[in-house]
Amino acid sequence: MVARGSEVRPSAVRQSSPRNARGRGPRPSIARLAGLGAGGAALLALLTGCDVGRTFDGFGWPQQGISPEANRMYDLWIGSSIAALAVGALVWGLIFWCIIRYRKRGEALPVQTRFNMPMEFLYTITPILVVAVLFYYTAVVQTGVDKVRSNPDVTVEVVAFKWNWQFNYRDRPGEDANTVASTLGTTEVIPILVLPTGRSIRFEETSRDVIHSFWVPEMLFKRDVFPGNVRNVFEVSSLDTEGAYVGRCAELCGTYHSMMNFELRVVSPDQYDRFIEAKRGGQSTQEALIAVGEEPLAQTTHPFETKRDNNNFGNASAGS
Ligand SMILES: [Cu+2]
């Protein structure tokens, strides 16, 4: 063993200098290529500038949120994706550099080293720093999204049941508040939740039977609706864009779960006030929507058609 080791070592030393001299040619060009690639990627990101996320299709995250909370979550996702890509590019670069730079070029055993304290320190500290930064921004955004004010401008109670929704407009937050107006979804009519722009809105959720989940994709947020004494509460500080947005149940809750849709209709504060007044005056949701100049029926989804009537039941039993 000793003799073999002593045979290998000198040859490794002898061969090391010509190998380096030969390797010097291709090395700068590989480094240059890697540098050009990284520079090009950075330039692309900078030139597309203000909206990196949109350029890369949100890195898989839905876009165009309609509340400040949605936009903050979107920004967190984009920032985290860019950080992950930067770390990924660095690691891939180092892996490929090692594969090329230290590839096998002969039978000689390379110089053996044991450890390198600065390197070990660096690759212990760097991941801890990366995780700490990601944790900090996640905690800040999550705290903002979960923030509940003592006195929101609008409070709406969301009642879920198999397989539809009821929306109760309340005079204040809390279980003891009074319902001033209500909208109930039926088999024929999709329930429309009317809310104003520019006001803070509290959602208080409760279920009559099983677990459902209140989800408007444009809020980039969903929250489970529990039965029993649990009242799941969340808020948006405002809704920024008027329009009609489909809402869905996002928790598998039974046979017609996929048909458990509603519509969020975001209107101006003035329209909202008049809508509530009309509802308090005894009008139906559809009448009140017409009264404030809005479409009376849902624009983004439609009731589930069972296609069950006497005729097709008759046909089925006849076997034709
Ligand atoms: Cu459901």
PDB file of N, CA and C and ligand atoms in Angstrom, residues 161 163 165 211-213 249 251-253 257 260, ligand 1:
ATOM      1  N   PHE A 161     -73.454  26.218   3.159  1.00  0.00           N
ATOM      2  CA  PHE A 161     -74.212  24.983   3.416  1.00  0.00           C
ATOM      3  C   PHE A 161     -74.208  24.168   2.135  1.00  0.00           C
ATOM      4  N   TRP A 163     -75.615  22.891  -0.984  1.00  0.00           N
ATOM      5  CA  TRP A 163     -74.418  23.295  -1.658  1.00  0.00           C
ATOM      6  C   TRP A 163     -74.632  24.695  -2.193  1.00  0.00           C
ATOM      7  N   TRP A 165     -74.686  29.265  -0.761  1.00  0.00           N
ATOM      8  CA  TRP A 165     -74.160  30.287   0.145  1.00  0.00           C
ATOM      9  C   TRP A 165     -75.263  31.263   0.563  1.00  0.00           C
ATOM     10  N   ILE A 211     -67.326  21.104   6.400  1.00  0.00           N
ATOM     11  CA  ILE A 211     -66.325  22.136   6.124  1.00  0.00           C
ATOM     12  C   ILE A 211     -66.400  22.542   4.654  1.00  0.00           C
ATOM     13  N   HIS A 212     -66.557  23.833   4.409  1.00  0.00           N
ATOM     14  CA  HIS A 212     -66.473  24.391   3.063  1.00  0.00           C
ATOM     15  C   HIS A 212     -65.267  25.333   3.037  1.00  0.00           C
ATOM     16  N   SER A 213     -65.058  26.011   1.911  1.00  0.00           N
ATOM     17  CA  SER A 213     -63.967  26.980   1.853  1.00  0.00           C
ATOM     18  C   SER A 213     -64.351  28.134   0.938  1.00  0.00           C
ATOM     19  N   CYS A 249     -66.465  27.256  -3.786  1.00  0.00           N
ATOM     20  CA  CYS A 249     -66.120  26.481  -2.607  1.00  0.00           C
ATOM     21  C   CYS A 249     -64.846  25.722  -2.956  1.00  0.00           C
ATOM     22  N   GLU A 251     -63.296  23.456  -0.869  1.00  0.00           N
ATOM     23  CA  GLU A 251     -63.106  22.282  -0.005  1.00  0.00           C
ATOM     24  C   GLU A 251     -64.109  21.224  -0.440  1.00  0.00           C
ATOM     25  N   LEU A 252     -63.609  20.040  -0.786  1.00  0.00           N
ATOM     26  CA  LEU A 252     -64.498  18.981  -1.266  1.00  0.00           C
ATOM     27  C   LEU A 252     -65.543  18.682  -0.192  1.00  0.00           C
ATOM     28  N   CYS A 253     -66.807  19.049  -0.472  1.00  0.00           N
ATOM     29  CA  CYS A 253     -67.823  19.018   0.584  1.00  0.00           C
ATOM     30  C   CYS A 253     -69.004  18.115   0.248  1.00  0.00           C
ATOM     31  N   HIS A 257     -70.334  19.723  -4.775  1.00  0.00           N
ATOM     32  CA  HIS A 257     -69.280  20.678  -4.376  1.00  0.00           C
ATOM     33  C   HIS A 257     -68.852  21.565  -5.549  1.00  0.00           C
ATOM     34  N   MET A 260     -70.884  24.666  -6.322  1.00  0.00           N
ATOM     35  CA  MET A 260     -71.167  25.586  -5.217  1.00  0.00           C
ATOM     36  C   MET A 260     -70.489  26.941  -5.478  1.00  0.00           C
TER      37      MET A 260
HETATM   38 CU    CU B   1     -68.597  23.421  -0.143  1.00  0.00          CU
END
